Amino acid sequence: MHYIDPSTGATYPLEAARWRADSGHYLNLGAAPGLKHADIDHSCYSVWRYHKALLIPRANAVTLGEGWTPLIDGVWDRTPVKFKLEFMMPTGSFKDRGMTVMVSYLKHRGVDHVLEDSSGNAGASLSAYAAAAGMRCRILVPETASYPKIAQIAACGADVVTIRGSRQDVADAAMEMSREIFYASHNWQPFFVEGTKTLAYELWEQLGFREPDNVVVPLGYGSNVLGCERGFAELLRNGEIARMPRIFGVQAANCAPYYAAHQSGGEALVPTTIAPTIAEGIASSQPTRVAEVLRAVRSSGGGIVAVSEEEIVTALGVLARMGLYVEPTSAAAAAGLSLLTKKGAINQAETTVLVLTGTGLKTSERIGQLLNLGARHG
Ligand SMILES: Cc1ncc(COP(=O)(O)O)c(C=O)c1O
């Protein structure tokens, strides 16, 4: 197994940690053997249950007990749905699924100081796993990031730096600093997706070793899309499932570069207007693995939709009144599912998984404003 630069075919050994190729392109990992039913480690209820498929020995795991999140039955817009509660992770978001694997790899390869840019959740996750691994950590976030995410990062001992401007300005600032500190960007380092692929394994196992028909995820850079594709493709190659599920990515219409690219029919980003969105986790205007994410959703038979700010707020309120208190970014996926059922792209007879990626607890202040909430004086 080695790193591969998909633009040139150049390969690099995994022994030396890196985040990009000499050409400047992002790197991927080659095809992995993947998982078979008999490989599951039933003694372990975390991502490491699937350690045989993770390219990293379990003995090297930096773990906080992430993964094995609940999959619960519900109904959304009269359509039966399985809600995957990815917000029930050690740091409150799905990012822990990728971070445990990425940090385990980096630690084992001798990296002791990491740098990352983030809308907040990935930074919170990396700071927690860096703390667990005894690594130093610097996290760059937008000035507008939800304060509880900033506090969470700082509490874990990381050096947090706020950057004025857009999510892309934060990424650019991190790129500058990558000359001094190892850039452990989850959007570049492919071991992150090696971790997010366990979402596919878990869904398969929790559904009784069957694939769902549809998986609906919020789409920013695309780690859930790519994780689902990699994990389900491995299961397919190993004869554990009959076909790939359809993967649907949901973007906020205010910041929807993938949606625009998908509509154009091409494989690259097209010019599109970017505006602020309450879905801060998917406010990504220049994602990294563009062609790959587009190919993943298209080849699965899925698609990409975009939802308005109003639709996100409505979905947020409905989810909360079902007891599912998630952040606006996650509610965007639910709003996208509404659109998909309305269009007839997803129907009631299918098994549909809606991935709820982040807890509402870190964005309570914003949720209170959006839903106009308050207590009654007694
Ligand atoms: C809660 C939440 N959901 C979804 C996403 C989007 O993930 P990705 O950028 O990998 O598509 C993020 C990213 O920060 C997030 O914080």
Short mmCIF file of C-alpha atoms and ligand atoms in Angstrom, two decimals:
data_model
loop_
_atom_site.label_atom_id
_atom_site.label_comp_id
_atom_site.label_asym_id
_atom_site.label_seq_id
_atom_site.Cartn_x
_atom_site.Cartn_y
_atom_site.Cartn_z
CA MET A 1 0.00 0.00 0.00
CA HIS A 2 1.28 3.49 -0.84
CA TYR A 3 0.12 7.02 -1.57
CA ILE A 4 -0.83 7.73 -5.19
CA ASP A 5 -0.97 11.08 -6.93
CA PRO A 6 -4.01 10.63 -9.20
CA SER A 7 -2.83 13.43 -11.53
CA THR A 8 0.53 11.86 -12.38
CA GLY A 9 0.41 8.28 -11.11
CA ALA A 10 3.45 8.99 -8.88
CA THR A 11 3.55 6.88 -5.73
CA TYR A 12 5.03 7.58 -2.30
CA PRO A 13 5.69 5.19 0.60
CA LEU A 14 3.37 5.40 3.62
CA GLU A 15 6.37 5.32 5.96
CA ALA A 16 6.89 9.08 5.50
CA ALA A 17 3.74 11.03 6.45
CA ARG A 18 2.73 13.60 3.84
CA TRP A 19 -0.38 15.53 2.98
CA ARG A 20 0.13 16.15 -0.75
CA ALA A 21 2.21 15.07 -3.71
CA ASP A 22 5.33 16.83 -5.01
CA SER A 23 3.12 18.06 -7.87
CA GLY A 24 0.93 19.85 -5.32
CA HIS A 25 -2.00 17.54 -6.04
CA TYR A 26 -3.86 15.70 -3.30
CA LEU A 27 -2.96 12.08 -2.62
CA ASN A 28 -5.09 8.98 -2.40
CA LEU A 29 -4.47 5.55 -0.96
CA GLY A 30 -4.56 2.64 -3.38
CA ALA A 31 -7.41 0.14 -3.29
CA ALA A 32 -7.46 -1.69 0.06
CA PRO A 33 -8.46 -5.32 0.62
CA GLY A 34 -11.46 -4.06 2.57
CA LEU A 35 -13.66 -5.97 4.98
CA LYS A 36 -15.27 -9.38 5.03
CA HIS A 37 -17.97 -10.51 7.45
CA ALA A 38 -15.48 -12.77 9.27
CA ASP A 39 -13.04 -9.86 9.82
CA ILE A 40 -15.27 -8.02 12.30
CA ASP A 41 -13.77 -7.81 15.79
CA HIS A 42 -16.86 -8.39 17.94
CA SER A 43 -14.95 -7.54 21.12
CA CYS A 44 -14.78 -3.87 20.12
CA TYR A 45 -17.60 -1.32 19.81
CA SER A 46 -15.86 1.49 17.99
CA VAL A 47 -14.45 2.22 14.54
CA TRP A 48 -11.67 -0.23 15.49
CA ARG A 49 -14.19 -3.06 15.29
CA TYR A 50 -13.12 -3.01 11.63
CA HIS A 51 -9.38 -2.67 12.26
CA LYS A 52 -8.56 -5.50 9.85
CA ALA A 53 -9.64 -3.20 7.01
CA LEU A 54 -8.00 -0.01 8.30
CA LEU A 55 -4.39 -0.42 7.14
CA ILE A 56 -3.25 0.34 10.71
CA PRO A 57 -2.69 -2.21 13.48
CA ARG A 58 -5.16 -1.91 16.35
CA ALA A 59 -2.22 -1.66 18.76
CA ASN A 60 -1.42 1.76 17.23
CA ALA A 61 -4.96 3.11 17.62
CA VAL A 62 -5.44 6.52 19.22
CA THR A 63 -9.06 6.07 20.20
CA LEU A 64 -11.70 7.77 22.32
CA GLY A 65 -14.37 5.13 21.68
CA GLU A 66 -15.70 6.76 18.48
CA GLY A 67 -18.15 5.10 16.10
CA TRP A 68 -20.80 2.39 16.49
CA THR A 69 -23.36 5.19 16.58
CA PRO A 70 -27.10 4.42 16.78
CA LEU A 71 -29.20 3.81 13.67
CA ILE A 72 -32.80 4.53 14.56
CA ASP A 73 -36.08 4.16 12.66
CA GLY A 74 -38.18 7.21 11.92
CA VAL A 75 -40.30 8.93 9.31
CA TRP A 76 -39.38 12.05 7.36
CA ASP A 77 -42.02 13.66 5.14
CA ARG A 78 -44.07 10.43 5.25
CA THR A 79 -41.03 8.45 4.06
CA PRO A 80 -39.54 5.76 6.32
CA VAL A 81 -35.99 6.72 7.21
CA LYS A 82 -33.12 5.37 9.27
CA PHE A 83 -31.45 8.23 11.13
CA LYS A 84 -27.74 7.61 11.65
CA LEU A 85 -26.79 9.52 14.78
CA GLU A 86 -23.23 10.50 13.92
CA PHE A 87 -23.47 13.41 16.34
CA MET A 88 -23.16 10.86 19.16
CA MET A 89 -19.38 10.81 18.96
CA PRO A 90 -16.77 11.77 21.59
CA THR A 91 -16.44 15.34 20.26
CA GLY A 92 -19.99 15.70 18.98
CA SER A 93 -19.54 15.17 15.25
CA PHE A 94 -18.84 12.51 12.64
CA LYS A 95 -15.29 13.87 12.26
CA ASP A 96 -14.06 11.54 15.01
CA ARG A 97 -14.62 8.61 12.65
CA GLY A 98 -11.92 9.89 10.32
CA MET A 99 -9.77 11.57 12.93
CA THR A 100 -9.07 8.45 15.00
CA VAL A 101 -7.56 6.75 11.94
CA MET A 102 -5.68 9.79 10.64
CA VAL A 103 -4.13 10.65 14.03
CA SER A 104 -3.24 6.99 14.69
CA TYR A 105 -1.36 6.94 11.40
CA LEU A 106 0.41 10.28 11.95
CA LYS A 107 1.40 9.45 15.51
CA HIS A 108 2.86 6.12 14.41
CA ARG A 109 4.83 7.92 11.69
CA GLY A 110 6.43 10.26 14.21
CA VAL A 111 4.42 13.45 13.63
CA ASP A 112 4.30 15.35 16.94
CA HIS A 113 2.87 18.75 15.93
CA VAL A 114 -0.18 19.16 13.70
CA LEU A 115 -1.88 22.06 11.94
CA GLU A 116 -5.44 22.11 10.62
CA ASP A 117 -8.03 24.57 9.34
CA SER A 118 -11.65 23.90 10.10
CA SER A 119 -15.16 25.32 10.30
CA GLY A 120 -14.99 24.10 13.91
CA ASN A 121 -15.91 20.44 14.22
CA ALA A 122 -12.84 18.96 12.55
CA GLY A 123 -10.68 21.26 14.66
CA ALA A 124 -12.47 20.14 17.81
CA SER A 125 -11.97 16.55 16.78
CA LEU A 126 -8.29 16.92 15.87
CA SER A 127 -7.54 18.82 19.07
CA ALA A 128 -9.10 16.02 21.13
CA TYR A 129 -7.25 13.25 19.31
CA ALA A 130 -3.99 15.22 19.36
CA ALA A 131 -4.43 15.59 23.13
CA ALA A 132 -5.04 11.85 23.44
CA ALA A 133 -1.94 11.17 21.33
CA GLY A 134 0.27 13.70 23.16
CA MET A 135 0.76 15.83 20.04
CA ARG A 136 0.93 19.60 19.86
CA CYS A 137 -1.83 21.14 17.77
CA ARG A 138 -2.67 24.43 16.07
CA ILE A 139 -6.17 25.00 14.66
CA LEU A 140 -7.27 27.86 12.39
CA VAL A 141 -11.00 28.66 12.35
CA PRO A 142 -13.15 31.40 10.80
CA GLU A 143 -13.71 34.35 13.12
CA THR A 144 -17.43 33.60 12.80
CA ALA A 145 -17.17 29.95 13.96
CA SER A 146 -19.62 29.02 16.74
CA TYR A 147 -17.91 29.97 20.00
CA PRO A 148 -18.49 26.60 21.74
CA LYS A 149 -16.45 24.96 18.98
CA ILE A 150 -13.60 27.42 19.60
CA ALA A 151 -13.82 26.83 23.35
CA GLN A 152 -13.82 23.07 22.81
CA ILE A 153 -10.66 23.28 20.70
CA ALA A 154 -8.89 25.49 23.23
CA ALA A 155 -10.00 23.33 26.16
CA CYS A 156 -8.26 20.34 24.58
CA GLY A 157 -5.04 22.30 24.72
CA ALA A 158 -4.73 23.39 21.09
CA ASP A 159 -3.49 26.76 19.96
CA VAL A 160 -6.62 28.24 18.27
CA VAL A 161 -6.24 31.07 15.79
CA THR A 162 -9.28 32.86 14.37
CA ILE A 163 -9.02 34.15 10.80
CA ARG A 164 -11.07 36.97 9.34
CA GLY A 165 -12.87 36.17 6.10
CA SER A 166 -14.43 33.15 4.46
CA ARG A 167 -13.85 29.45 5.07
CA GLN A 168 -11.52 29.55 2.05
CA ASP A 169 -9.45 32.38 3.62
CA VAL A 170 -8.91 30.10 6.63
CA ALA A 171 -7.75 27.25 4.37
CA ASP A 172 -5.38 29.64 2.55
CA ALA A 173 -3.89 30.85 5.84
CA ALA A 174 -3.30 27.25 6.94
CA MET A 175 -1.61 26.47 3.65
CA GLU A 176 0.81 29.34 4.34
CA MET A 177 1.61 27.95 7.80
CA SER A 178 2.11 24.43 6.46
CA ARG A 179 5.77 25.31 5.87
CA GLU A 180 6.30 25.37 9.65
CA ILE A 181 3.95 22.69 10.99
CA PHE A 182 2.76 19.38 9.51
CA TYR A 183 -0.52 20.17 7.75
CA ALA A 184 -2.85 17.48 9.06
CA SER A 185 -5.78 18.66 7.00
CA HIS A 186 -8.57 16.11 7.00
CA ASN A 187 -9.51 17.47 3.57
CA TRP A 188 -6.11 16.47 2.13
CA GLN A 189 -4.75 13.59 4.21
CA PRO A 190 -6.30 10.38 2.78
CA PHE A 191 -6.22 8.45 6.06
CA PHE A 192 -9.18 10.59 7.13
CA VAL A 193 -11.35 8.99 4.44
CA GLU A 194 -9.89 5.63 5.46
CA GLY A 195 -11.70 6.31 8.75
CA THR A 196 -14.93 7.71 7.33
CA LYS A 197 -15.34 4.56 5.22
CA THR A 198 -16.33 2.76 8.43
CA LEU A 199 -19.68 4.56 8.15
CA ALA A 200 -20.42 2.19 5.25
CA TYR A 201 -19.32 -0.86 7.25
CA GLU A 202 -21.45 0.13 10.22
CA LEU A 203 -24.56 0.76 8.12
CA TRP A 204 -24.07 -2.62 6.43
CA GLU A 205 -23.72 -4.40 9.77
CA GLN A 206 -26.56 -2.51 11.49
CA LEU A 207 -28.90 -3.24 8.59
CA GLY A 208 -28.30 -6.97 9.03
CA PHE A 209 -25.41 -7.16 6.54
CA ARG A 210 -27.32 -5.46 3.78
CA GLU A 211 -26.69 -2.24 1.88
CA PRO A 212 -29.24 0.58 2.12
CA ASP A 213 -30.83 1.87 -1.10
CA ASN A 214 -29.94 5.51 -0.39
CA VAL A 215 -27.57 7.42 1.87
CA VAL A 216 -28.15 11.17 2.25
CA VAL A 217 -25.34 13.32 3.70
CA PRO A 218 -24.53 17.03 4.03
CA LEU A 219 -21.81 17.88 1.51
CA GLY A 220 -19.01 20.37 2.13
CA TYR A 221 -15.65 18.93 1.05
CA GLY A 222 -17.10 15.42 0.70
CA SER A 223 -15.58 13.09 3.29
CA ASN A 224 -18.85 11.29 3.95
CA VAL A 225 -19.51 10.85 0.24
CA LEU A 226 -16.00 9.47 -0.31
CA GLY A 227 -16.08 7.37 2.84
CA CYS A 228 -19.38 5.78 1.80
CA GLU A 229 -18.07 5.15 -1.68
CA ARG A 230 -14.81 3.57 -0.50
CA GLY A 231 -16.43 1.44 2.20
CA PHE A 232 -19.35 0.17 0.12
CA ALA A 233 -17.10 -0.41 -2.91
CA GLU A 234 -14.84 -2.61 -0.75
CA LEU A 235 -17.85 -4.58 0.49
CA LEU A 236 -19.05 -4.96 -3.09
CA ARG A 237 -15.64 -6.20 -4.28
CA ASN A 238 -15.59 -8.73 -1.43
CA GLY A 239 -19.04 -10.04 -2.39
CA GLU A 240 -20.59 -8.82 0.89
CA ILE A 241 -23.23 -6.64 -0.80
CA ALA A 242 -25.03 -6.99 -4.12
CA ARG A 243 -24.78 -3.39 -5.31
CA MET A 244 -23.74 0.13 -4.34
CA PRO A 245 -26.26 2.32 -2.52
CA ARG A 246 -27.12 5.62 -4.14
CA ILE A 247 -25.24 8.45 -2.47
CA PHE A 248 -26.87 11.90 -2.29
CA GLY A 249 -24.98 15.01 -1.20
CA VAL A 250 -26.83 18.07 0.08
CA GLN A 251 -25.40 21.58 -0.15
CA ALA A 252 -26.63 24.94 1.10
CA ALA A 253 -27.84 26.88 -1.97
CA ASN A 254 -25.89 29.91 -0.66
CA CYS A 255 -22.63 27.97 -1.05
CA ALA A 256 -23.13 25.17 -3.56
CA PRO A 257 -20.06 24.66 -5.77
CA TYR A 258 -20.63 20.90 -6.10
CA TYR A 259 -24.28 21.44 -6.98
CA ALA A 260 -23.31 23.91 -9.72
CA ALA A 261 -20.62 21.57 -11.05
CA HIS A 262 -23.04 18.63 -11.01
CA GLN A 263 -25.66 20.64 -12.90
CA SER A 264 -23.07 21.63 -15.50
CA GLY A 265 -22.41 17.96 -16.22
CA GLY A 266 -18.65 18.47 -16.06
CA GLU A 267 -16.00 17.31 -13.63
CA ALA A 268 -14.68 20.67 -12.44
CA LEU A 269 -15.97 23.61 -10.44
CA VAL A 270 -17.79 26.29 -12.46
CA PRO A 271 -18.15 29.97 -11.53
CA THR A 272 -20.90 30.36 -8.95
CA THR A 273 -21.97 32.97 -6.42
CA ILE A 274 -21.03 32.26 -2.82
CA ALA A 275 -22.89 33.79 0.13
CA PRO A 276 -22.81 33.08 3.88
CA THR A 277 -24.93 30.19 5.16
CA ILE A 278 -26.11 29.04 8.58
CA ALA A 279 -24.82 25.58 7.61
CA GLU A 280 -21.27 26.51 8.63
CA GLY A 281 -19.91 22.97 8.23
CA ILE A 282 -20.66 22.93 4.51
CA ALA A 283 -19.72 26.53 3.70
CA SER A 284 -16.85 25.29 1.51
CA SER A 285 -16.41 27.16 -1.76
CA GLN A 286 -13.29 25.37 -3.07
CA PRO A 287 -13.34 21.72 -2.06
CA THR A 288 -10.29 19.53 -2.67
CA ARG A 289 -11.41 16.28 -4.33
CA VAL A 290 -13.91 17.73 -6.79
CA ALA A 291 -13.83 15.25 -9.68
CA GLU A 292 -13.75 12.33 -7.27
CA VAL A 293 -16.78 13.41 -5.29
CA LEU A 294 -18.75 14.12 -8.48
CA ARG A 295 -17.79 10.72 -9.86
CA ALA A 296 -18.76 9.00 -6.57
CA VAL A 297 -22.29 10.41 -6.49
CA ARG A 298 -22.85 9.97 -10.23
CA SER A 299 -21.57 6.43 -10.47
CA SER A 300 -23.71 5.43 -7.48
CA GLY A 301 -26.81 6.69 -9.30
CA GLY A 302 -27.31 9.36 -6.61
CA GLY A 303 -27.02 13.10 -6.99
CA ILE A 304 -26.47 16.51 -5.43
CA VAL A 305 -29.18 18.93 -4.36
CA ALA A 306 -29.11 22.42 -2.86
CA VAL A 307 -31.44 23.77 -0.16
CA SER A 308 -32.33 27.30 0.90
CA GLU A 309 -31.62 28.82 4.31
CA GLU A 310 -35.37 28.75 5.04
CA GLU A 311 -35.58 25.05 4.22
CA ILE A 312 -32.65 24.37 6.56
CA VAL A 313 -34.30 26.24 9.43
CA THR A 314 -37.59 24.40 8.89
CA ALA A 315 -35.84 21.02 8.90
CA LEU A 316 -33.85 22.03 12.00
CA GLY A 317 -37.07 22.75 13.89
CA VAL A 318 -38.81 19.57 12.77
CA LEU A 319 -35.82 17.41 13.70
CA ALA A 320 -35.55 19.06 17.12
CA ARG A 321 -39.22 18.44 17.80
CA MET A 322 -38.57 14.77 17.05
CA GLY A 323 -35.86 14.85 19.72
CA LEU A 324 -33.01 15.05 17.20
CA TYR A 325 -31.10 18.14 18.31
CA VAL A 326 -28.55 18.69 15.56
CA GLU A 327 -26.70 21.66 14.11
CA PRO A 328 -27.98 23.51 11.02
CA THR A 329 -25.37 21.79 8.81
CA SER A 330 -26.91 18.42 9.61
CA ALA A 331 -30.46 19.74 9.19
CA ALA A 332 -29.48 20.68 5.63
CA ALA A 333 -29.32 16.96 4.80
CA ALA A 334 -32.86 16.50 6.11
CA ALA A 335 -34.04 19.45 4.00
CA GLY A 336 -32.34 17.80 1.03
CA LEU A 337 -34.18 14.56 1.71
CA SER A 338 -37.47 16.49 1.61
CA LEU A 339 -36.52 17.77 -1.82
CA LEU A 340 -35.52 14.32 -3.04
CA THR A 341 -38.78 12.71 -1.89
CA LYS A 342 -40.80 15.56 -3.41
CA LYS A 343 -39.01 15.05 -6.74
CA GLY A 344 -39.65 11.29 -6.54
CA ALA A 345 -35.91 10.54 -6.57
CA ILE A 346 -36.34 8.65 -3.28
CA ASN A 347 -39.49 6.67 -2.53
CA GLN A 348 -41.19 5.12 0.49
CA ALA A 349 -40.39 1.52 -0.43
CA GLU A 350 -36.64 2.10 -0.23
CA THR A 351 -34.26 1.89 2.71
CA THR A 352 -32.95 5.41 3.13
CA VAL A 353 -30.31 6.50 5.63
CA LEU A 354 -30.16 10.14 6.69
CA VAL A 355 -26.80 10.90 8.27
CA LEU A 356 -27.02 13.42 11.13
CA THR A 357 -23.45 14.61 11.42
CA GLY A 358 -23.18 17.16 14.23
CA THR A 359 -24.77 17.87 17.61
CA GLY A 360 -26.91 20.96 18.15
CA LEU A 361 -25.26 21.55 21.51
CA LYS A 362 -22.35 23.51 19.99
CA THR A 363 -24.68 25.86 18.11
CA SER A 364 -27.44 26.36 20.67
CA GLU A 365 -27.21 30.12 20.62
CA ARG A 366 -27.68 30.21 16.85
CA ILE A 367 -30.46 27.61 17.01
CA GLY A 368 -32.24 29.70 19.64
CA GLN A 369 -32.10 32.74 17.35
CA LEU A 370 -33.12 30.83 14.24
CA LEU A 371 -36.10 29.13 15.87
CA ASN A 372 -36.94 32.14 18.00
CA LEU A 373 -36.76 30.11 21.20
CA GLY A 374 -36.96 31.20 24.78
CA ALA A 375 -38.25 30.12 28.16
CA ARG A 376 -41.55 31.31 29.61
CA HIS A 377 -41.36 33.19 32.90
CA GLY A 378 -43.02 31.14 35.59
C1 LIG B 1 -21.55 18.77 11.24
C2 LIG B 1 -20.90 18.66 9.90
N1 LIG B 1 -21.54 17.98 8.93
C3 LIG B 1 -21.02 17.87 7.69
C4 LIG B 1 -19.81 18.45 7.37
C5 LIG B 1 -19.28 18.34 5.97
O1 LIG B 1 -18.27 17.37 5.84
P1 LIG B 1 -17.40 17.39 4.51
O2 LIG B 1 -16.77 18.75 4.44
O3 LIG B 1 -16.39 16.32 4.68
O4 LIG B 1 -18.33 17.14 3.39
C6 LIG B 1 -19.09 19.15 8.36
C7 LIG B 1 -17.77 19.74 8.05
O5 LIG B 1 -17.23 20.51 8.79
C8 LIG B 1 -19.66 19.27 9.65
O6 LIG B 1 -19.04 19.95 10.62
#
